[in-house]
Tab-separated table of C-alpha atoms in Angstrom:
chain	number	residue	atom	x	y	z
G	1	MET	CA	0.000	0.000	0.000
G	2	ALA	CA	1.246	3.440	-0.888
G	3	THR	CA	1.886	5.735	2.035
G	4	PRO	CA	3.586	8.719	0.423
G	5	THR	CA	2.732	10.973	3.337
G	6	THR	CA	5.348	9.076	5.353
G	7	LEU	CA	8.061	10.020	2.889
G	8	PRO	CA	10.509	12.750	3.828
G	9	ALA	CA	9.513	16.250	2.819
G	10	SER	CA	12.574	16.341	0.565
G	11	PHE	CA	15.475	14.203	-0.522
G	12	THR	CA	19.110	15.224	-0.840
G	13	THR	CA	21.345	14.667	-3.813
G	14	GLY	CA	22.809	11.186	-3.786
G	15	GLN	CA	20.543	9.958	-1.046
G	16	VAL	CA	19.722	6.257	-1.266
G	17	LEU	CA	16.082	5.423	-0.652
G	18	THR	CA	15.148	2.598	1.612
G	19	SER	CA	13.059	-0.247	0.294
G	20	THR	CA	10.070	1.085	2.242
G	21	GLN	CA	10.392	4.511	0.681
G	22	MET	CA	10.741	3.023	-2.792
G	23	ASN	CA	7.667	0.859	-2.290
G	24	ASN	CA	5.743	3.874	-1.068
G	25	LEU	CA	6.767	5.849	-4.121
G	26	ARG	CA	5.888	2.924	-6.337
G	27	GLY	CA	2.412	2.776	-4.864
G	28	ALA	CA	1.704	6.485	-4.794
G	29	PHE	CA	-1.040	7.929	-6.984
G	30	ARG	CA	-1.881	4.615	-8.559
G	31	VAL	CA	-5.235	3.278	-9.571
G	32	LEU	CA	-5.940	0.677	-6.925
G	33	GLN	CA	-9.294	-0.545	-8.184
G	34	VAL	CA	-11.925	0.209	-10.762
G	35	VAL	CA	-15.657	-0.408	-10.597
G	36	SER	CA	-17.864	0.266	-13.596
G	37	THR	CA	-21.540	-0.138	-14.377
G	38	ALA	CA	-23.172	0.201	-17.762
G	39	LYS	CA	-26.915	0.679	-18.173
G	40	THR	CA	-28.404	0.022	-21.567
G	41	ASN	CA	-32.128	-0.132	-20.863
G	42	GLN	CA	-34.280	2.935	-20.461
G	43	PHE	CA	-35.355	4.654	-17.284
G	44	THR	CA	-38.117	7.227	-17.186
G	45	THR	CA	-39.469	9.357	-14.393
G	46	THR	CA	-41.723	12.271	-13.598
G	47	SER	CA	-40.293	12.728	-10.113
G	48	THR	CA	-39.840	16.370	-9.129
G	49	SER	CA	-37.398	15.464	-6.368
G	50	PHE	CA	-34.041	13.805	-6.952
G	51	THR	CA	-34.585	10.080	-7.322
G	52	ASP	CA	-32.134	7.259	-7.986
G	53	ILE	CA	-31.756	6.111	-11.562
G	54	THR	CA	-32.105	2.374	-11.106
G	55	GLY	CA	-28.989	0.501	-12.164
G	56	LEU	CA	-26.800	3.536	-12.705
G	57	SER	CA	-24.577	3.250	-9.655
G	58	ALA	CA	-21.205	1.859	-8.649
G	59	THR	CA	-20.159	0.646	-5.220
G	60	ILE	CA	-16.534	0.777	-4.172
G	61	THR	CA	-14.840	-0.072	-0.883
G	62	PRO	CA	-11.736	2.114	-0.498
G	63	SER	CA	-8.723	0.219	0.742
G	64	SER	CA	-7.550	3.294	2.626
G	65	ALA	CA	-9.306	6.281	4.162
G	66	THR	CA	-6.774	8.554	2.448
G	67	SER	CA	-7.646	7.345	-1.035
G	68	LYS	CA	-9.355	9.550	-3.571
G	69	ILE	CA	-12.258	8.297	-5.661
G	70	LEU	CA	-12.369	9.535	-9.235
G	71	ILE	CA	-15.867	9.356	-10.684
G	72	PHE	CA	-16.768	9.346	-14.357
G	73	ALA	CA	-20.458	9.305	-15.209
G	74	MET	CA	-21.844	9.504	-18.739
G	75	VAL	CA	-25.583	10.147	-18.819
G	76	SER	CA	-27.688	9.898	-21.985
G	77	MET	CA	-30.523	12.254	-21.133
G	78	SER	CA	-33.645	13.471	-22.813
G	79	THR	CA	-36.962	14.980	-21.773
G	80	SER	CA	-40.466	15.468	-23.012
G	81	ALA	CA	-40.954	18.510	-25.171
G	82	ALA	CA	-43.408	20.911	-23.578
G	83	THR	CA	-42.305	24.330	-22.450
G	84	GLY	CA	-40.872	24.030	-18.951
G	85	ASP	CA	-39.967	20.355	-19.220
G	86	SER	CA	-36.386	19.812	-18.105
G	87	VAL	CA	-34.198	17.447	-16.134
G	88	SER	CA	-31.497	18.007	-13.557
G	89	ILE	CA	-28.897	15.338	-12.801
G	90	ARG	CA	-26.542	14.918	-9.875
G	91	LEU	CA	-24.542	12.288	-8.026
G	92	SER	CA	-25.028	10.954	-4.534
G	93	GLY	CA	-22.629	8.995	-2.344
G	94	GLY	CA	-19.555	10.126	-0.464
G	95	ASN	CA	-19.358	13.893	-0.886
G	96	SER	CA	-20.440	13.804	-4.504
G	97	SER	CA	-23.842	15.395	-3.919
G	98	THR	CA	-22.008	18.650	-3.223
G	99	PHE	CA	-20.748	18.710	-6.812
G	100	VAL	CA	-23.477	21.005	-8.092
G	101	GLY	CA	-23.684	24.564	-9.302
G	102	ASP	CA	-24.045	27.491	-6.924
G	103	ALA	CA	-27.528	28.545	-5.837
G	104	ASN	CA	-27.274	31.828	-7.756
G	105	GLY	CA	-30.676	32.936	-6.497
G	106	ALA	CA	-33.522	31.202	-4.774
G	107	ASN	CA	-35.211	29.211	-7.519
G	108	ARG	CA	-32.667	27.431	-9.678
G	109	ILE	CA	-32.116	23.708	-9.165
G	110	ARG	CA	-28.555	22.991	-8.088
G	111	ALA	CA	-27.346	20.137	-10.260
G	112	ALA	CA	-24.340	18.658	-12.019
G	113	LEU	CA	-26.088	18.385	-15.406
G	114	TYR	CA	-29.171	19.941	-16.969
G	115	SER	CA	-31.077	19.370	-20.179
G	116	ASN	CA	-34.350	20.135	-21.842
G	117	ASN	CA	-35.951	19.204	-25.122
G	118	ARG	CA	-38.279	22.134	-25.633
G	119	ALA	CA	-40.001	21.864	-28.958
G	120	ASP	CA	-40.072	25.627	-29.327
G	121	TRP	CA	-36.276	25.613	-29.070
G	122	GLY	CA	-36.056	23.070	-31.867
G	123	VAL	CA	-34.383	20.265	-29.941
G	124	THR	CA	-37.328	17.950	-29.443
G	125	HIS	CA	-35.702	14.713	-30.546
G	126	SER	CA	-32.202	14.903	-29.125
G	127	ILE	CA	-30.438	12.754	-26.559
G	128	LEU	CA	-27.748	14.794	-24.872
G	129	PRO	CA	-24.680	13.005	-23.525
G	130	GLY	CA	-23.827	14.583	-20.182
G	131	ASN	CA	-20.530	13.873	-18.471
G	132	ILE	CA	-19.775	14.260	-14.787
G	133	VAL	CA	-16.170	14.029	-13.613
G	134	TYR	CA	-15.615	14.494	-9.896
G	135	LEU	CA	-12.771	13.670	-7.518
G	136	ASP	CA	-14.144	12.658	-4.144
G	137	SER	CA	-12.378	12.251	-0.806
G	138	PRO	CA	-14.775	10.000	1.080
G	139	ALA	CA	-12.349	9.492	4.017
G	140	THR	CA	-13.682	6.036	4.728
G	141	THR	CA	-12.932	2.398	4.160
G	142	ALA	CA	-16.619	1.540	4.186
G	143	ALA	CA	-18.390	0.520	1.000
G	144	THR	CA	-19.571	3.663	-0.758
G	145	THR	CA	-22.181	3.699	-3.485
G	146	TYR	CA	-22.034	6.455	-6.088
G	147	GLN	CA	-25.457	6.841	-7.611
G	148	VAL	CA	-26.739	8.997	-10.458
G	149	GLN	CA	-29.977	10.791	-9.609
G	150	ALA	CA	-32.494	12.726	-11.687
G	151	ARG	CA	-35.425	15.045	-11.165
G	152	VAL	CA	-37.639	16.954	-13.547
G	153	ALA	CA	-38.987	20.466	-13.268
G	154	ALA	CA	-41.974	19.233	-15.253
G	155	GLY	CA	-42.719	16.569	-17.820
G	156	THR	CA	-40.829	13.330	-18.231
G	157	PHE	CA	-37.133	12.485	-18.143
G	158	ARG	CA	-35.941	9.556	-20.201
G	159	LEU	CA	-32.534	7.947	-19.833
G	160	ASN	CA	-31.019	6.214	-22.861
G	161	GLY	CA	-33.787	7.215	-25.252
G	162	VAL	CA	-35.484	10.185	-26.860
G	163	GLY	CA	-37.907	11.949	-24.553
G	164	THR	CA	-40.569	11.807	-27.198
G	165	ASP	CA	-39.593	8.235	-27.976
G	166	SER	CA	-41.443	5.954	-30.338
G	167	ASP	CA	-40.346	2.781	-32.074
G	168	THR	CA	-39.230	4.230	-35.396
G	169	ALA	CA	-35.935	4.189	-37.280
G	170	GLN	CA	-35.799	7.951	-36.780
G	171	PHE	CA	-34.770	7.403	-33.160
G	172	SER	CA	-31.854	5.699	-31.440
G	173	THR	CA	-31.286	4.204	-28.053
G	174	THR	CA	-28.035	4.946	-26.238
G	175	PRO	CA	-26.262	3.668	-23.119
G	176	SER	CA	-25.145	5.343	-19.913
G	177	SER	CA	-22.398	4.382	-17.486
G	178	ILE	CA	-20.670	5.213	-14.253
G	179	THR	CA	-17.067	4.298	-13.486
G	180	VAL	CA	-15.269	4.920	-10.214
G	181	LEU	CA	-11.541	4.573	-9.615
G	182	GLU	CA	-9.755	4.400	-6.285
G	183	ILE	CA	-6.612	6.489	-6.503
G	184	SER	CA	-3.995	6.025	-3.808
G	185	ALA	CA	-3.029	9.119	-1.875
T	1	MET	CA	-48.135	-6.940	-29.038
T	2	SER	CA	-45.358	-5.208	-27.136
T	3	ILE	CA	-46.673	-2.538	-24.801
T	4	ASP	CA	-44.616	0.603	-24.322
T	5	TYR	CA	-45.364	1.320	-20.677
T	6	SER	CA	-43.228	4.442	-20.643
T	7	ALA	CA	-45.335	5.822	-23.497
T	8	VAL	CA	-48.578	5.052	-21.668
T	9	LEU	CA	-47.320	6.578	-18.435
T	10	THR	CA	-45.926	9.628	-20.204
T	11	ALA	CA	-49.166	10.185	-22.096
T	12	ASN	CA	-51.655	9.581	-19.313
T	13	TYR	CA	-49.811	9.992	-16.001
T	14	SER	CA	-47.465	12.881	-16.694
T	15	THR	CA	-48.724	14.810	-13.682
T	16	SER	CA	-48.098	11.901	-11.296
T	17	GLN	CA	-44.731	11.052	-9.771
T	18	TRP	CA	-43.213	7.718	-10.764
T	19	THR	CA	-40.111	6.005	-12.065
T	20	LEU	CA	-39.907	3.206	-14.606
T	21	ASP	CA	-36.797	1.064	-14.986
T	22	GLY	CA	-36.744	-0.650	-18.339
T	23	ASP	CA	-40.111	-1.099	-19.978
T	24	THR	CA	-41.945	-3.733	-17.989
T	25	TYR	CA	-44.630	-3.171	-15.402
T	26	ASP	CA	-42.354	-4.726	-12.770
T	27	GLY	CA	-40.012	-1.751	-13.196
T	28	LEU	CA	-42.688	0.775	-12.219
T	29	VAL	CA	-42.205	2.495	-8.852
T	30	TRP	CA	-45.111	4.737	-7.912
T	31	LEU	CA	-44.042	7.845	-5.969
T	32	ASP	CA	-47.365	9.614	-6.095
T	33	SER	CA	-50.183	9.918	-3.570
T	34	THR	CA	-52.626	8.831	-6.246
T	35	PRO	CA	-53.289	5.097	-6.687
T	36	LYS	CA	-50.780	3.168	-8.765
T	37	PRO	CA	-52.420	2.025	-11.985
T	38	THR	CA	-52.633	-1.704	-12.435
T	39	GLN	CA	-50.918	-3.460	-15.290
T	40	ALA	CA	-54.327	-4.267	-16.763
T	41	GLU	CA	-55.268	-0.584	-16.695
T	42	LEU	CA	-52.088	0.397	-18.502
T	43	ASP	CA	-52.464	-2.430	-20.987
T	44	ALA	CA	-55.966	-1.226	-21.794
T	45	GLN	CA	-54.700	2.293	-22.487
T	46	TRP	CA	-51.939	1.188	-24.829
T	47	PRO	CA	-53.896	0.964	-28.124
T	48	ALA	CA	-55.078	4.573	-27.864
T	49	VAL	CA	-51.617	5.816	-26.865
T	50	ASP	CA	-49.956	3.825	-29.622
T	51	TYR	CA	-52.420	5.211	-32.143
T	52	GLN	CA	-51.852	8.789	-30.975
T	53	ASN	CA	-48.068	8.378	-31.079
T	54	GLN	CA	-48.224	6.989	-34.613
T	55	TYR	CA	-50.647	9.720	-35.627
T	56	ASP	CA	-48.375	12.419	-34.205
T	57	TYR	CA	-45.373	10.904	-35.959
T	58	VAL	CA	-47.140	10.905	-39.325
T	59	SER	CA	-48.399	14.419	-38.724
T	60	GLN	CA	-44.897	15.670	-37.961
T	61	THR	CA	-43.478	13.842	-40.965
T	62	ARG	CA	-46.097	15.361	-43.254
T	63	HIS	CA	-45.364	18.790	-41.789
T	64	ASN	CA	-41.665	18.391	-42.530
T	65	GLU	CA	-42.362	17.107	-46.034
T	66	TYR	CA	-44.682	20.018	-46.816
T	67	ILE	CA	-41.959	22.467	-45.875
T	68	ALA	CA	-39.330	20.654	-47.890
T	69	LYS	CA	-41.324	19.652	-50.957
T	70	SER	CA	-44.748	21.181	-51.511
T	71	ASP	CA	-44.345	24.662	-50.032
T	72	PRO	CA	-41.742	25.670	-52.637
T	73	ILE	CA	-44.177	24.620	-55.345
T	74	PHE	CA	-46.868	26.763	-53.741
T	75	PHE	CA	-44.648	29.826	-54.032
T	76	GLU	CA	-43.719	28.932	-57.591
T	77	TRP	CA	-47.451	28.736	-58.331
T	78	GLN	CA	-47.823	32.239	-56.856
T	79	ARG	CA	-45.060	33.475	-59.158
T	80	GLY	CA	-46.714	31.817	-62.145
T	81	THR	CA	-44.025	29.208	-62.823
T	82	LYS	CA	-46.113	26.302	-61.482
T	83	THR	CA	-49.837	25.546	-61.424
T	84	GLN	CA	-52.220	24.882	-58.592
T	85	ALA	CA	-52.467	21.342	-59.896
T	86	ASP	CA	-48.697	20.937	-59.430
T	87	TRP	CA	-49.046	22.034	-55.826
T	88	ASP	CA	-52.126	19.860	-55.200
T	89	ASN	CA	-50.301	16.850	-56.643
T	90	ALA	CA	-47.253	17.444	-54.451
T	91	VAL	CA	-49.411	17.693	-51.339
T	92	GLN	CA	-51.334	14.569	-52.258
T	93	ALA	CA	-48.112	12.653	-52.929
T	94	ILE	CA	-46.919	13.484	-49.416
T	95	LYS	CA	-50.224	12.354	-47.927
T	96	ASP	CA	-50.136	9.132	-49.917
T	97	ALA	CA	-46.598	8.378	-48.788
T	98	ASN	CA	-47.448	9.062	-45.148
T	99	PRO	CA	-50.911	7.657	-44.399
T	100	TYR	CA	-52.418	8.057	-40.959
T	101	PRO	CA	-52.749	4.814	-38.978
T	102	PRO	CA	-56.146	3.166	-38.699
T	103	ALA	CA	-57.993	4.207	-35.558
T	104	PRO	CA	-58.025	1.535	-32.824
């Protein structure tokens, strides 16, 4: 296990490292484990409070409380098309729910991603790929689940499909995923 | 017949709170204070929703085709370089190529 914080603050020219120091250096800042989940089926909701997207989560048990967790989430998101229909996306787990925009007033929804498909804005049939990249410091060795959540302002959110979906060759389905990496301190 | 539960829920329960994982009734989680619809109730609503979705799709397709194909002929007719019959034929050709579905 890497323990770079036990290394000297500096080395001198010609100094010979001990085997412990070399092993610590060798282990520093390495990817210790990777957990990834892909979701290919659709998920739809009308929930106006953040709700878990079923199957779009990854659970990791850090091997050290000093480890960082690097999160990559790719979310294929679409909404229904009426004026006011929109979706906000965020993470939960560890400290990841804090990775949202500032309040900037009293009414905006603080989220990591946002999308709408307003017909009057000409984007009715799009699926937007949203990416969340966040470096968490959970400070625990307990199993931690990073979960993607969604909520709508109005209308319907659809994951992995067009908000106004129908079974025609005009439309595609797409996948989403979440990958978490434990990075040694 | 494959039932698109997300389409039924989106069409008829858009003001209720729910989540649907995948597209089977088992994936439906009802978050609303109103009663959760039964699978039989949703199944019964599917033909009308399917018809409306197909109707809307054809309507949108016709709309796009009019803009791309027949509207220019209309303006050419106004300028005297095409006839009303040319425009009528173009409109009819679009309708023939994109028929509305039979009502359920």
